[in-house]
Each structure stands twice: as structure tokens, then as C-alpha cells.
Coordinates of C-alpha atoms in Angstrom, one line a residue:
M1 CA -14.3 13.7 12.4
L2 CA -11.9 14.0 9.5
N3 CA -12.7 17.0 7.3
L4 CA -11.0 19.8 5.5
K5 CA -10.9 21.8 8.7
K6 CA -9.0 19.1 10.4
L7 CA -6.6 18.8 7.5
T8 CA -6.1 22.5 7.4
E9 CA -5.3 22.7 11.1
I10 CA -2.6 20.1 10.8
Y11 CA -1.1 21.7 7.7
E12 CA -1.1 25.2 9.3
R13 CA 0.6 24.0 12.5
Y14 CA 3.4 22.1 10.7
R15 CA 3.5 23.7 7.3
E16 CA 7.3 24.4 7.4
F17 CA 7.9 20.7 7.0
Y18 CA 5.3 19.9 4.3
D19 CA 7.5 20.8 1.2
A20 CA 10.8 19.6 2.7
Q21 CA 12.9 17.7 0.1
V22 CA 14.2 14.2 0.8
Q23 CA 17.2 12.3 -0.6
E24 CA 16.6 10.4 -3.8
F25 CA 18.6 7.2 -4.7
N26 CA 18.7 4.1 -6.8
I27 CA 17.7 0.6 -5.4
A28 CA 18.9 -2.4 -7.4
G29 CA 19.6 -0.1 -10.4
K30 CA 16.2 1.6 -10.3
K31 CA 15.8 5.3 -9.8
F32 CA 13.4 6.3 -7.1
A33 CA 12.4 10.0 -7.5
W34 CA 10.9 10.4 -4.1
N35 CA 10.3 14.1 -4.3
T36 CA 8.0 13.8 -7.3
E37 CA 6.7 10.3 -7.4
R38 CA 5.0 7.8 -5.0
Y39 CA 5.6 4.1 -5.1
V40 CA 4.0 0.8 -4.0
M41 CA 5.6 -2.1 -2.1
G42 CA 3.8 -5.4 -2.4
V43 CA 3.8 -8.2 0.2
V44 CA 4.6 -11.9 0.2
N45 CA 4.2 -13.7 3.5
L46 CA 5.9 -17.1 3.8
S47 CA 4.5 -17.8 7.3
P48 CA 1.3 -19.9 7.5
D49 CA 0.4 -17.7 10.6
S50 CA -0.1 -14.5 8.6
W51 CA -3.7 -13.6 8.8
Y52 CA -3.9 -11.8 5.4
R53 CA -4.5 -15.1 3.6
E54 CA -4.2 -13.7 0.1
S55 CA -0.5 -12.8 0.6
V56 CA 0.5 -16.2 2.1
C57 CA 2.6 -18.4 -0.1
L58 CA 3.7 -21.8 1.2
S59 CA 5.9 -22.9 -1.7
T60 CA 8.8 -21.3 -3.6
Q61 CA 6.9 -21.5 -6.9
H62 CA 3.8 -19.8 -5.5
A63 CA 5.8 -17.1 -3.8
V64 CA 7.8 -16.3 -7.0
E65 CA 4.6 -16.3 -9.0
R66 CA 3.1 -13.8 -6.6
C67 CA 6.2 -11.6 -6.8
R68 CA 5.8 -11.5 -10.6
V69 CA 2.1 -10.7 -10.3
L70 CA 2.6 -7.9 -7.8
T71 CA 5.3 -6.3 -10.0
A72 CA 3.0 -6.5 -13.0
Q73 CA 0.2 -4.8 -10.9
G74 CA 2.5 -1.9 -10.1
A75 CA 4.7 -2.8 -7.2
S76 CA 8.2 -1.3 -7.5
I77 CA 9.5 -3.4 -4.5
V78 CA 8.2 -6.7 -3.1
D79 CA 8.6 -7.2 0.7
I80 CA 9.0 -10.9 1.8
G81 CA 8.7 -12.0 5.4
A82 CA 9.0 -15.5 7.0
E83 CA 7.7 -14.7 10.4
S84 CA 4.3 -13.2 11.2
T85 CA 3.9 -10.3 13.7
I86 CA 0.5 -11.3 15.1
L87 CA 0.5 -12.0 18.8
N88 CA 0.0 -15.7 18.7
A89 CA 2.3 -16.5 15.7
V90 CA 4.9 -19.2 16.1
R91 CA 8.5 -17.8 16.4
A92 CA 10.6 -18.7 13.3
D93 CA 14.3 -19.2 14.1
T94 CA 17.1 -18.4 11.8
D95 CA 17.2 -21.7 10.0
L96 CA 13.4 -21.8 9.4
Q97 CA 13.4 -18.2 8.1
N98 CA 16.3 -18.9 5.8
S99 CA 14.8 -22.1 4.5
R100 CA 11.6 -20.2 3.6
L101 CA 13.2 -17.0 2.3
L102 CA 16.4 -17.8 0.4
P103 CA 15.0 -19.9 -2.5
V104 CA 12.3 -17.3 -3.1
I105 CA 14.7 -14.4 -3.0
R106 CA 17.2 -16.0 -5.3
E107 CA 14.6 -16.9 -8.0
A108 CA 12.7 -13.6 -7.8
A109 CA 15.9 -11.4 -7.8
S110 CA 17.2 -13.4 -10.8
Q111 CA 14.1 -12.3 -12.7
G112 CA 14.8 -8.6 -12.0
I113 CA 12.3 -8.1 -9.2
T114 CA 13.5 -5.7 -6.4
I115 CA 13.2 -7.6 -3.2
S116 CA 12.9 -6.4 0.4
V117 CA 13.4 -8.8 3.3
E118 CA 11.4 -8.2 6.5
T119 CA 13.4 -9.2 9.5
Y120 CA 15.2 -8.1 12.7
N121 CA 17.6 -11.0 12.6
H122 CA 21.2 -10.2 11.6
S123 CA 22.0 -13.6 10.2
V124 CA 18.8 -13.7 8.1
A125 CA 19.6 -10.2 6.7
E126 CA 23.2 -11.4 5.8
M127 CA 21.9 -14.4 3.9
A128 CA 19.0 -12.6 2.3
F129 CA 21.3 -9.9 0.8
A130 CA 23.7 -12.5 -0.4
A131 CA 20.8 -14.2 -2.1
G132 CA 19.8 -11.0 -3.9
A133 CA 17.6 -8.8 -1.6
R134 CA 18.4 -5.1 -1.8
V135 CA 16.1 -3.7 0.9
L136 CA 16.1 -4.5 4.6
N137 CA 12.7 -3.9 6.3
L138 CA 14.2 -3.7 9.8
T139 CA 11.3 -4.5 12.1
G140 CA 13.3 -3.9 15.3
N141 CA 15.0 -1.3 17.3
V142 CA 18.6 -0.5 16.4
T143 CA 20.9 -2.1 19.0
D144 CA 23.6 -3.8 16.9
P145 CA 25.0 -1.8 14.0
A146 CA 26.3 -5.0 12.5
I147 CA 22.8 -5.6 11.0
F148 CA 23.5 -2.8 8.6
R149 CA 26.7 -4.4 7.2
P150 CA 25.0 -6.4 4.4
V151 CA 23.0 -3.3 3.4
S152 CA 26.1 -1.2 3.1
E153 CA 28.2 -4.0 1.4
H154 CA 25.5 -4.5 -1.3
H155 CA 24.6 -0.8 -1.7
G156 CA 21.1 -1.5 -0.6
A157 CA 18.5 0.4 1.4
V158 CA 17.1 0.0 4.9
I159 CA 13.6 0.8 6.1
L160 CA 14.0 2.0 9.7
C161 CA 10.8 1.2 11.7
Y162 CA 9.6 2.9 14.8
V163 CA 9.4 0.1 17.4
Q164 CA 8.7 0.6 21.1
G165 CA 10.6 -2.5 22.1
R166 CA 13.5 -4.7 20.9
T167 CA 11.6 -6.1 18.0
V168 CA 8.0 -6.1 16.8
R169 CA 7.7 -9.5 18.5
D170 CA 8.9 -8.1 21.8
V171 CA 6.6 -5.2 22.6
A172 CA 4.1 -4.6 25.4
D173 CA 1.7 -1.6 25.6
Y174 CA 2.1 1.3 23.2
R175 CA 3.3 4.4 25.1
F176 CA 1.3 7.4 23.9
S177 CA 2.5 11.0 24.4
E178 CA 1.2 14.4 23.6
D179 CA 3.3 14.5 20.5
I180 CA 4.1 11.0 19.3
V181 CA 5.5 12.2 15.9
G182 CA 7.8 14.4 17.8
D183 CA 9.0 11.4 19.8
M184 CA 9.5 9.6 16.4
L185 CA 11.7 12.5 15.2
E186 CA 14.1 11.8 18.1
Y187 CA 14.0 8.0 17.7
F188 CA 14.7 8.2 13.9
A189 CA 17.5 10.8 14.3
R190 CA 19.3 8.3 16.6
S191 CA 18.6 5.3 14.2
I192 CA 19.8 7.3 11.2
D193 CA 23.1 8.1 12.9
V194 CA 23.7 4.4 13.6
A195 CA 22.9 3.4 10.1
A196 CA 25.0 6.1 8.5
A197 CA 27.9 5.3 10.7
A198 CA 27.7 1.7 9.4
G199 CA 28.0 3.0 5.9
V200 CA 24.3 3.0 4.8
T201 CA 23.5 5.7 2.3
R202 CA 19.9 4.8 1.4
I203 CA 17.3 5.1 4.2
L204 CA 13.5 5.1 4.5
L205 CA 11.5 5.8 7.7
D206 CA 8.5 3.9 8.8
P207 CA 6.4 5.2 11.7
G208 CA 5.3 1.6 12.5
L209 CA 1.5 1.5 12.8
G210 CA 1.4 -2.2 13.5
F211 CA -1.3 -4.0 15.5
Y212 CA 1.1 -6.0 17.6
Y213 CA 1.0 -3.7 20.7
K214 CA -1.2 -5.2 23.4
N215 CA -3.2 -2.1 24.2
L216 CA -3.9 -1.4 20.5
Q217 CA -6.2 -4.3 20.2
D218 CA -9.1 -1.9 20.8
S219 CA -9.9 -0.9 17.2
S220 CA -11.3 2.6 18.0
R221 CA -8.2 3.6 19.9
R222 CA -5.8 2.0 17.3
V223 CA -7.4 3.5 14.2
R224 CA -7.6 7.0 15.7
H225 CA -3.9 6.8 16.5
Q226 CA -3.1 5.5 13.0
M227 CA -5.1 8.3 11.3
E228 CA -3.4 11.0 13.3
V229 CA 0.1 9.6 12.5
F230 CA -0.7 9.2 8.8
L231 CA -1.7 12.8 8.5
Q232 CA 1.4 14.1 10.3
T233 CA 3.9 11.8 8.7
F234 CA 5.2 14.7 6.6
R235 CA 6.8 16.2 9.7
L236 CA 9.4 13.4 9.5
K237 CA 10.7 14.8 6.1
K238 CA 12.6 17.2 8.3
L239 CA 15.1 14.4 8.7
G240 CA 15.8 14.3 4.9
W241 CA 14.8 10.7 4.1
P242 CA 11.7 9.3 2.3
L243 CA 8.8 7.9 4.3
C244 CA 7.2 4.5 4.2
H245 CA 4.0 3.2 5.7
A246 CA 2.6 -0.4 6.0
L247 CA -1.1 0.1 5.4
P248 CA -3.4 -1.4 8.2
H249 CA -6.7 -3.3 7.9
A250 CA -9.3 -2.2 10.5
F251 CA -11.4 -5.3 10.2
E252 CA -13.8 -4.1 12.9
Y253 CA -14.9 -1.2 10.7
F254 CA -14.7 -2.7 7.2
R255 CA -15.9 -6.2 8.1
E256 CA -16.7 -8.2 5.0
E257 CA -15.1 -5.3 2.9
V258 CA -11.8 -5.6 4.8
T259 CA -9.8 -5.9 1.6
T260 CA -10.7 -2.4 0.7
A261 CA -9.4 -0.9 4.0
E262 CA -5.8 -0.5 2.7
A263 CA -7.1 1.7 -0.2
F264 CA -8.8 3.9 2.4
F265 CA -5.7 4.3 4.5
A266 CA -3.6 4.8 1.4
Q267 CA -5.5 8.1 0.9
L268 CA -4.5 9.3 4.4
A269 CA -0.9 8.2 3.8
L270 CA -0.7 10.1 0.6
L271 CA -2.3 13.2 2.2
G272 CA 0.4 12.9 4.9
G273 CA 3.3 12.9 2.5
T274 CA 4.2 9.2 2.4
H275 CA 6.5 8.1 -0.4
L276 CA 6.3 4.3 -0.3
L277 CA 3.1 2.4 0.5
R278 CA 3.5 -1.2 1.7
T279 CA 0.3 -3.0 0.9
H280 CA -1.3 -6.5 0.4
E281 CA -3.7 -4.8 -2.1
V282 CA -1.4 -3.5 -4.9
P283 CA -4.1 -3.0 -7.6
R284 CA -6.4 -1.1 -5.3
V285 CA -3.7 1.1 -3.9
S286 CA -2.2 1.7 -7.3
A287 CA -5.6 2.8 -8.5
V288 CA -5.8 5.3 -5.6
M289 CA -2.4 6.7 -6.6
R290 CA -3.4 7.1 -10.2
A291 CA -6.5 9.0 -9.1
Y292 CA -4.5 11.3 -6.9
D293 CA -2.3 12.1 -9.9
Q294 CA -5.2 13.8 -11.6
L295 CA -4.8 16.9 -9.4

């Protein structure tokens, strides 16, 4: 059961990391004061396979309109993806991803919206940054440092995701351990070295709480794991970079109220020291953040 005792136990065990400072930087000319502020990243899905129907946009006009709405609702960054991560989603090759992404990125960026592109494909990242994206949401394990070239050349930022596999589309069972966040520390330390060697100077870390692992289809096991990681995320501040979380859904618990789930998980993320919250529900999560600011 989650209660003050549980929160206190976690804090007391790892308190040396809780107040650690992280590097602050600009993205697309905007200052992100990670040590004193928290930010929201909205979502636009260009794949018809994405199950969160409210975020799916199947035309450039609709997608750009959603980018504008999310920004007006409080999103500092809008993350755009062209391939769903659900198990049965159709694979989108480079040409298909670019045909979906590039017109939206060009138009949204021209309107001053800070755009993130979600991909593990090097060619897609190159084209997206040329079109105006300034954040790479890297949903794959770091194997080829060339994927960081467009980030460095355009003075952008990269979100390094914890992925137990080559990409989020190439995973099997999630490998649990006695200290999964400790394992993440080692993983991210290696990834940071690769990105920094490629000239990247703006980095965020995402523990990767996705539902795409085959043995995390059991909601009780998945949600317990997600809650534990949320509340210990602050330990990753030891590495000196801000922390990002993609908020999950937990349909099995929230059922017809599933659209409120991300607001619940946002509270755990904030308690755990997360700096950037990726959400389909920008107004709800922004409201949670405003409430937290009262204390």
C-alpha cells in the first residue's frame, strides 16, 4: 500500500540523491529551468494503430491543430510519433514515417512550437531535425552514435530511454532485478557517454515504463513496477541530467475513467522528482502540477 510510511522509507534510503542538481539548458531558444520548474510534453500520434484515440491525427492539418491546442493547454514540447509501440502495430518503414512526420514538423515548427520526434530510426531523425524538430525521443538502445549527429548539429536535445532490447519494437520479457533503478544508472551512464562523445550537450533520461514488454501485460505486476520506479526516479539525478517520464494508463484499474489515469501517475512522477511529464492528457496533468505548486 502506498502511504507516507512507504514514501518516507524510500526517501530515507536514498536521500543523498533527492536534492541533486541537474544541468539546465535551452531547447529551440526556450530556457528550461529544470531545478526549479516542471514541464509537460504533449503527444501527437500519426499512426492509426495508436490505441489512445484522442491523440491520433491522420492528416497534417489535424496534427498541427492538435500541436497548437496542446501548446495552449500548457505543453512546453510536443512529441510526435509515426509508429505505434503496441505489440500488434504495423511496422512503419523510413518512407512511411517521413511522409507522416515531415509535413507536420515543418508547419508546427514554423509556428514556434517546440517539436520532439519519437523514433529509433537514424534516417527519420536526420530528416525530422532538418524539418525543424529539436528533441529526439530516442526509443531504442544506443548502438550507432550516428543517430546523435542531427541532435548535435542542430543544438537539440535527446531523451535517452531505458530499453531492454534494440528498440521498443524489439523487446521480449522485462528482466527484473533486486534494484532495477540501480541497473538503470549503469545503462544511462553508458548511453550518456556515447551521446556526449557525439557532441550532444542537452540530455534527458527516461526510465521507460512502456507496456510493450511481453511479461508486463499482467496489469498488477506492471503497475507495481511502474509505481516503484516512479517513486525512485530521483536517484537518477546522480547522473546530472533532467528526468522524463511517459505517463502510463492502467486501463484495468481505471476502466471507463482511463483518461484520468495519467493524472494519477503524474502525482507519483512528481513525488519521485521527474522534470518532464509526457502525457496525452495535458490539461489534467497541468492542473496536477499547478496544485503541487501550492506547497
